[in-house]
Amino acid sequence: MVRAVRWENDELIFLDQTQLPVEVVEEKQESIKQVWQSINTLKVRGAPAIGIAAAYGLLLGVRDKLELPCRDFLAELDRQAEYLGTSRPTAVNLSWALKRMTSVAGGLDTKDTRQIYNCLLEEAVRIHEEDRRLCRSIGEHGAALIRKGTGVLTHCNAGSLATSELGTATAPMYLAHEQGIDFRVYVDETRPLLQGARLTSWELQRAGIDVTLITDNMAAYVMSKGLVDLVLVGADRVAANGDVANKIGTMGVAILAKHFKIPFYVASPSSTVDLATKKGEDIEIEERGDEEVTHFGLRRTGPEGIKVRNPAFDVTPHELVTGILTERGIIYPPYEKSLKAFK
Ligand code: MRU
């Protein structure tokens, strides 16, 4: 399986996802500033992977500060965590992982900064390992959704590249494939940054899964032809009422699924559920640069000076979500109640 993030021999390495599928290139991260850039420019992306990357990234920000007195070291840790937290606003896993890191450090009964650093490293590894287990459990609970002949449609990339191993939305697909179940997957290309085309179809194809790439505007067509029995997507943040922020275009897919009476499931580990956010409207939606819309790759496709909107995510209202697939099973409406019990 591909590894989006690696910590090896005290080095932090990201697979540069902006180069896929043409080149498989890894990039060593030298500083917290570089990690900020890598998250912001989507070299590493996908909610859980961003959290994991930030946890390790924070280590780069403080490892040359071990000479500071403990209080100053902890203040520096908080400052660096706050900085890294500004790299992208929508996926809650980023602030969730950073909070875990600073809380662990703050709760230690020692003034030895080296010891604090070692505990921070252990916590980052724990976040990484936990994600691996969460994804597998999501897969185990979701595999029953996929039977012989099932047509699955997914949007963006909630796969290995977005997590630490099996992905979230893709975990049931990987496990069903492992069990020899014959099913097919349709992948929306996911304009503007093409995570579906460049990443999801790449990783599913490598795994030997029957995958068909479509442009976003073909989803209604394939659904109307009876080719889709199940929609399975990931999430960047699930609000307390079950509203789901995910890659721009997800809400449209959910509306189509309702029209064609196709179940629409969201795969989300507990790290993506944010009870502090009451409803979707309260989620900050990242707005990205105009050139992602005015250009297709390096080629200009919109006129100079055109007005552009480029929200990177949208919010699917909970009424459109059939179920939320978590590491402890599928959660059903009413979400306010079921999510509270889950967390
Ligand atoms: O902008 P991206 O590529 O980080 O957006 C990713 C998504 O929207 C994923 O569906 C989501 O983070 C879930 S990843 C398991």
Coordinates of C-alpha atoms and ligand atoms in Angstrom, one line a residue:
M1 CA 0.0 0.0 0.0
V2 CA 1.2 3.5 -0.7
R3 CA 2.2 5.6 2.3
A4 CA 1.2 9.3 2.3
V5 CA 3.3 10.1 5.4
R6 CA 6.3 8.3 6.8
W7 CA 8.4 9.0 9.9
E8 CA 11.6 7.1 9.6
N9 CA 15.1 7.6 11.2
D10 CA 13.9 10.9 12.6
E11 CA 12.9 12.1 9.2
L12 CA 9.5 13.2 8.0
I13 CA 8.7 12.1 4.5
F14 CA 5.5 12.9 2.4
L15 CA 4.5 11.3 -0.9
D16 CA 4.1 14.4 -3.1
Q17 CA 0.5 13.9 -4.2
T18 CA 0.6 16.8 -6.6
Q19 CA 2.8 14.7 -8.9
L20 CA 0.5 11.7 -9.1
P21 CA -0.3 9.7 -11.1
V22 CA 2.5 10.7 -13.5
E23 CA 5.3 10.4 -10.9
V24 CA 5.6 8.8 -7.6
V25 CA 7.9 11.2 -5.7
E26 CA 8.6 11.4 -2.0
E27 CA 9.8 14.7 -0.4
K28 CA 11.6 15.0 2.9
Q29 CA 10.3 17.7 5.1
E30 CA 13.0 19.9 6.6
S31 CA 11.1 22.4 8.6
I32 CA 7.6 23.1 10.0
K33 CA 7.3 25.9 7.4
Q34 CA 7.8 23.3 4.7
V35 CA 5.1 21.1 6.3
W36 CA 2.7 24.1 6.4
Q37 CA 3.4 24.6 2.7
S38 CA 3.0 20.9 1.9
I39 CA -0.4 20.8 3.6
N40 CA -1.5 24.1 2.1
T41 CA -0.6 23.1 -1.4
L42 CA -2.0 19.5 -1.0
K43 CA 1.2 17.7 -1.4
V44 CA -0.2 15.8 1.6
R45 CA -4.0 16.0 1.8
G46 CA -7.2 14.2 3.0
A47 CA -8.4 14.8 6.5
P48 CA -6.7 12.0 8.5
A49 CA -3.4 12.3 6.6
I50 CA -3.4 16.1 7.3
G51 CA -3.8 15.3 11.0
I52 CA -1.0 12.8 11.0
A53 CA 1.3 15.1 9.0
A54 CA 0.7 17.9 11.4
A55 CA 1.4 15.8 14.4
Y56 CA 4.8 14.8 13.0
G57 CA 5.3 18.3 11.6
L58 CA 5.0 19.8 15.0
L59 CA 8.1 17.8 16.1
L60 CA 10.1 19.6 13.3
G61 CA 9.0 22.9 14.8
V62 CA 10.3 22.2 18.3
R63 CA 13.2 19.8 18.0
D64 CA 15.8 22.5 17.9
K65 CA 14.2 24.2 21.0
L66 CA 15.1 21.6 23.5
E67 CA 17.6 23.9 25.3
L68 CA 14.7 26.3 26.2
P69 CA 13.4 26.2 29.8
C70 CA 10.4 24.0 30.0
R71 CA 7.8 26.8 30.3
D72 CA 9.2 28.5 27.2
F73 CA 9.4 25.2 25.4
L74 CA 5.7 24.6 26.0
A75 CA 4.8 28.1 24.9
E76 CA 6.8 27.6 21.7
L77 CA 5.0 24.3 21.2
D78 CA 1.6 26.0 21.4
R79 CA 2.8 28.8 19.1
Q80 CA 4.0 26.3 16.5
A81 CA 0.8 24.3 16.8
E82 CA -1.3 27.4 16.2
Y83 CA 0.8 28.2 13.2
L84 CA 0.4 24.8 11.6
G85 CA -3.3 24.9 12.4
T86 CA -3.6 27.8 9.9
S87 CA -2.5 25.7 6.9
R88 CA -6.0 24.5 6.0
P89 CA -9.3 25.4 7.8
T90 CA -11.9 22.7 7.0
A91 CA -10.7 19.3 8.0
V92 CA -11.1 19.0 11.8
N93 CA -8.4 16.3 12.0
L94 CA -5.8 19.0 11.7
S95 CA -6.8 20.9 14.9
W96 CA -7.8 17.6 16.6
A97 CA -4.3 16.1 16.1
L98 CA -2.5 19.3 17.1
K99 CA -4.7 19.6 20.2
R100 CA -3.8 16.0 21.2
M101 CA -0.1 16.8 20.8
T102 CA -0.2 20.0 22.9
S103 CA -2.4 18.4 25.6
V104 CA 0.0 15.5 26.0
A105 CA 2.9 17.8 26.5
G106 CA 1.0 20.1 28.9
G107 CA -0.1 17.1 31.0
L108 CA 3.3 15.7 31.7
D109 CA 4.8 15.9 35.1
T110 CA 8.4 16.7 34.1
K111 CA 10.5 19.7 33.2
D112 CA 12.9 17.7 31.0
T113 CA 12.3 19.0 27.5
R114 CA 13.9 16.0 25.9
Q115 CA 11.5 13.8 27.7
I116 CA 8.6 15.9 26.6
Y117 CA 9.8 15.7 23.0
N118 CA 10.0 11.9 23.3
C119 CA 6.4 11.8 24.5
L120 CA 5.4 14.0 21.7
L121 CA 7.0 11.7 19.2
E122 CA 5.2 8.7 20.8
E123 CA 1.9 10.6 20.6
A124 CA 2.4 11.3 16.9
V125 CA 3.2 7.6 16.2
R126 CA 0.1 6.7 18.2
I127 CA -2.1 9.0 16.1
H128 CA -0.7 7.4 13.0
E129 CA -1.1 3.8 14.2
E130 CA -4.6 4.5 15.5
D131 CA -5.7 5.8 12.1
R132 CA -4.5 2.6 10.6
R133 CA -6.7 0.6 13.0
L134 CA -9.7 3.0 12.6
C135 CA -9.6 2.6 8.8
R136 CA -9.5 -1.2 9.0
S137 CA -12.4 -1.2 11.4
I138 CA -14.4 1.1 9.1
G139 CA -13.6 -1.4 6.3
E140 CA -14.8 -4.3 8.4
H141 CA -18.1 -2.6 9.3
G142 CA -18.6 -1.4 5.8
A143 CA -17.7 -4.5 3.8
A144 CA -21.2 -5.8 4.0
L145 CA -22.5 -2.9 2.0
I146 CA -20.6 -4.3 -1.0
R147 CA -21.9 -7.5 -2.6
K148 CA -21.4 -9.3 -5.8
G149 CA -22.2 -7.0 -8.6
T150 CA -22.5 -3.8 -6.5
G151 CA -21.8 -0.6 -8.3
V152 CA -20.1 1.9 -6.0
L153 CA -19.6 5.6 -6.8
T154 CA -17.1 7.7 -4.9
H155 CA -16.0 11.3 -5.0
C156 CA -12.6 12.9 -4.3
N157 CA -10.0 10.7 -2.5
A158 CA -10.8 9.1 0.9
G159 CA -8.3 6.4 0.2
S160 CA -4.9 5.2 1.3
L161 CA -3.4 8.5 0.1
A162 CA -5.7 10.4 2.5
T163 CA -5.0 8.2 5.6
S164 CA -2.5 5.8 6.9
E165 CA -3.5 2.6 5.1
L166 CA -6.9 1.4 3.8
G167 CA -8.5 4.8 3.6
T168 CA -12.0 5.4 5.0
A169 CA -14.5 5.3 2.0
T170 CA -12.1 2.9 0.2
A171 CA -11.6 0.6 3.2
P172 CA -14.8 -1.5 2.5
M173 CA -13.7 -1.7 -1.2
Y174 CA -10.2 -3.0 -0.3
L175 CA -11.6 -5.6 2.1
A176 CA -14.4 -6.7 -0.3
H177 CA -11.8 -7.1 -3.0
E178 CA -9.6 -9.1 -0.6
Q179 CA -12.6 -11.4 0.0
G180 CA -12.9 -12.0 -3.7
I181 CA -16.2 -10.1 -4.2
D182 CA -16.8 -9.0 -7.7
F183 CA -17.9 -5.3 -7.7
R184 CA -17.1 -2.2 -9.6
V185 CA -16.3 1.4 -8.7
Y186 CA -17.1 4.6 -10.5
V187 CA -14.8 7.5 -9.5
D188 CA -15.7 11.1 -10.1
E189 CA -12.7 13.0 -11.4
T190 CA -13.3 15.8 -8.8
R191 CA -12.6 19.1 -10.4
P192 CA -10.8 21.4 -9.9
L193 CA -7.8 19.4 -8.4
L194 CA -8.8 16.0 -9.8
Q195 CA -8.3 14.0 -6.6
G196 CA -10.6 11.3 -8.0
A197 CA -8.9 11.0 -11.4
R198 CA -5.3 11.5 -10.2
L199 CA -5.5 9.7 -6.8
T200 CA -8.5 7.4 -6.3
S201 CA -8.6 5.8 -9.7
W202 CA -4.8 5.4 -9.4
E203 CA -4.8 3.6 -6.1
L204 CA -7.8 1.4 -6.8
Q205 CA -6.4 0.4 -10.2
R206 CA -3.1 -0.5 -8.6
A207 CA -5.0 -2.7 -6.1
G208 CA -6.7 -4.6 -9.0
I209 CA -10.2 -3.2 -8.3
D210 CA -12.6 -2.8 -11.2
V211 CA -12.6 1.0 -11.4
T212 CA -14.1 3.3 -14.0
L213 CA -13.2 7.0 -14.1
I214 CA -15.9 9.5 -15.1
T215 CA -16.1 13.3 -15.1
D216 CA -18.1 14.9 -12.4
N217 CA -21.0 15.7 -14.8
M218 CA -21.4 12.1 -15.7
A219 CA -22.5 10.9 -12.3
A220 CA -26.2 11.5 -13.0
Y221 CA -25.9 9.6 -16.3
V222 CA -24.3 6.5 -14.7
M223 CA -26.9 6.6 -11.9
S224 CA -29.7 6.9 -14.4
K225 CA -28.4 3.8 -16.2
G226 CA -28.7 1.8 -13.0
L227 CA -25.0 1.3 -12.7
V228 CA -24.7 2.7 -9.1
D229 CA -26.1 0.9 -6.1
L230 CA -24.2 2.7 -3.4
V231 CA -22.4 6.0 -2.9
L232 CA -19.5 6.0 -0.5
V233 CA -17.6 9.2 0.3
G234 CA -15.3 10.5 3.0
A235 CA -15.6 13.5 5.3
D236 CA -13.5 16.5 6.4
R237 CA -15.8 17.3 9.3
V238 CA -19.0 15.8 10.6
A239 CA -21.0 18.3 12.6
A240 CA -23.0 17.4 15.7
N241 CA -26.3 17.3 13.7
G242 CA -24.8 15.0 11.0
D243 CA -24.1 17.6 8.3
V244 CA -21.0 16.6 6.4
A245 CA -18.3 18.8 5.0
N246 CA -16.4 17.0 2.2
K247 CA -14.9 17.8 -1.1
I248 CA -16.8 20.3 -3.3
G249 CA -19.3 18.4 -5.4
T250 CA -20.2 15.9 -2.7
M251 CA -23.5 17.6 -2.0
G252 CA -24.5 17.4 -5.6
V253 CA -23.7 13.7 -5.6
A254 CA -25.9 13.3 -2.5
I255 CA -28.8 15.1 -4.2
L256 CA -28.5 12.9 -7.2
A257 CA -28.4 9.8 -5.0
K258 CA -31.6 10.9 -3.4
H259 CA -33.2 11.4 -6.8
F260 CA -32.2 8.0 -7.9
K261 CA -33.0 6.3 -4.5
I262 CA -29.4 5.2 -4.1
P263 CA -28.1 4.9 -0.5
F264 CA -25.5 7.6 0.3
Y265 CA -23.0 6.7 3.0
V266 CA -20.3 8.8 4.6
A267 CA -17.2 7.1 6.0
S268 CA -15.8 8.9 8.9
P269 CA -13.5 7.9 11.8
S270 CA -14.3 9.5 15.2
S271 CA -11.4 11.9 14.6
T272 CA -13.5 13.6 11.9
V273 CA -16.6 14.0 14.1
D274 CA -16.7 17.4 15.7
L275 CA -19.5 17.8 18.3
A276 CA -18.2 21.3 19.0
T277 CA -19.5 22.3 15.6
K278 CA -23.3 22.2 15.9
K279 CA -24.2 22.3 12.3
G280 CA -22.8 22.5 8.8
E281 CA -23.2 26.2 8.4
D282 CA -20.7 26.7 11.2
I283 CA -17.9 24.9 9.3
E284 CA -15.3 27.2 7.7
I285 CA -15.1 26.4 4.0
E286 CA -11.7 26.8 2.5
E287 CA -11.6 29.1 -0.5
R288 CA -8.7 28.5 -2.8
G289 CA -6.9 30.4 -5.6
D290 CA -8.7 31.4 -8.8
E291 CA -6.1 29.6 -11.1
E292 CA -7.4 26.2 -10.0
V293 CA -10.7 27.2 -11.8
T294 CA -9.4 29.3 -14.7
H295 CA -6.8 26.7 -15.6
F296 CA -6.8 23.0 -16.4
G297 CA -3.4 22.0 -15.3
L298 CA -1.1 24.7 -16.7
R299 CA -3.4 25.6 -19.6
R300 CA -5.8 28.6 -19.2
T301 CA -9.4 27.6 -19.8
G302 CA -11.2 30.7 -18.5
P303 CA -10.8 34.2 -19.9
E304 CA -8.3 36.7 -18.2
G305 CA -10.0 38.8 -15.6
I306 CA -13.1 36.5 -15.1
K307 CA -14.7 36.5 -11.7
V308 CA -14.2 33.2 -10.0
R309 CA -15.4 31.3 -6.9
N310 CA -13.4 28.3 -5.7
P311 CA -14.8 26.8 -2.5
A312 CA -12.8 23.6 -1.8
F313 CA -15.6 21.9 0.2
D314 CA -19.4 21.8 0.5
V315 CA -21.7 20.7 3.2
T316 CA -24.1 17.8 2.6
P317 CA -27.2 18.3 4.8
H318 CA -27.7 15.4 7.2
E319 CA -31.1 14.6 5.6
L320 CA -29.3 13.3 2.5
V321 CA -27.0 11.0 4.5
T322 CA -28.3 7.4 4.7
G323 CA -25.7 6.4 7.3
I324 CA -22.2 7.3 8.7
L325 CA -19.8 4.5 8.6
T326 CA -17.5 4.7 11.6
E327 CA -14.9 2.4 13.2
R328 CA -17.6 1.2 15.6
G329 CA -20.3 0.5 13.1
I330 CA -22.8 2.4 11.0
I331 CA -24.6 5.3 12.6
Y332 CA -28.1 6.2 11.5
P333 CA -30.4 9.2 12.0
P334 CA -31.3 11.0 14.2
Y335 CA -27.7 12.0 14.1
E336 CA -27.7 14.5 16.9
K337 CA -28.5 11.6 19.2
S338 CA -26.5 8.8 17.6
L339 CA -23.3 10.9 17.1
K340 CA -23.4 12.1 20.7
A341 CA -23.6 8.5 21.9
F342 CA -20.8 7.5 19.5
K343 CA -18.4 10.2 20.6
Ligands
MRU1 O1 -8.8 18.9 -0.5 P1 -8.5 17.5 -0.1 O2 -7.9 16.7 -1.2 O3 -7.7 17.4 1.2 O4 -10.0 16.9 0.2 C1 -10.1 15.6 0.7 C2 -11.5 15.2 0.9 O5 -12.4 15.9 0.7 C3 -11.7 13.8 1.5 O6 -12.9 13.2 1.0 C4 -11.7 13.8 3.0 O7 -10.7 14.5 3.5 C5 -11.8 12.5 3.6 S1 -10.2 11.6 3.6 C6 -10.4 10.2 4.3

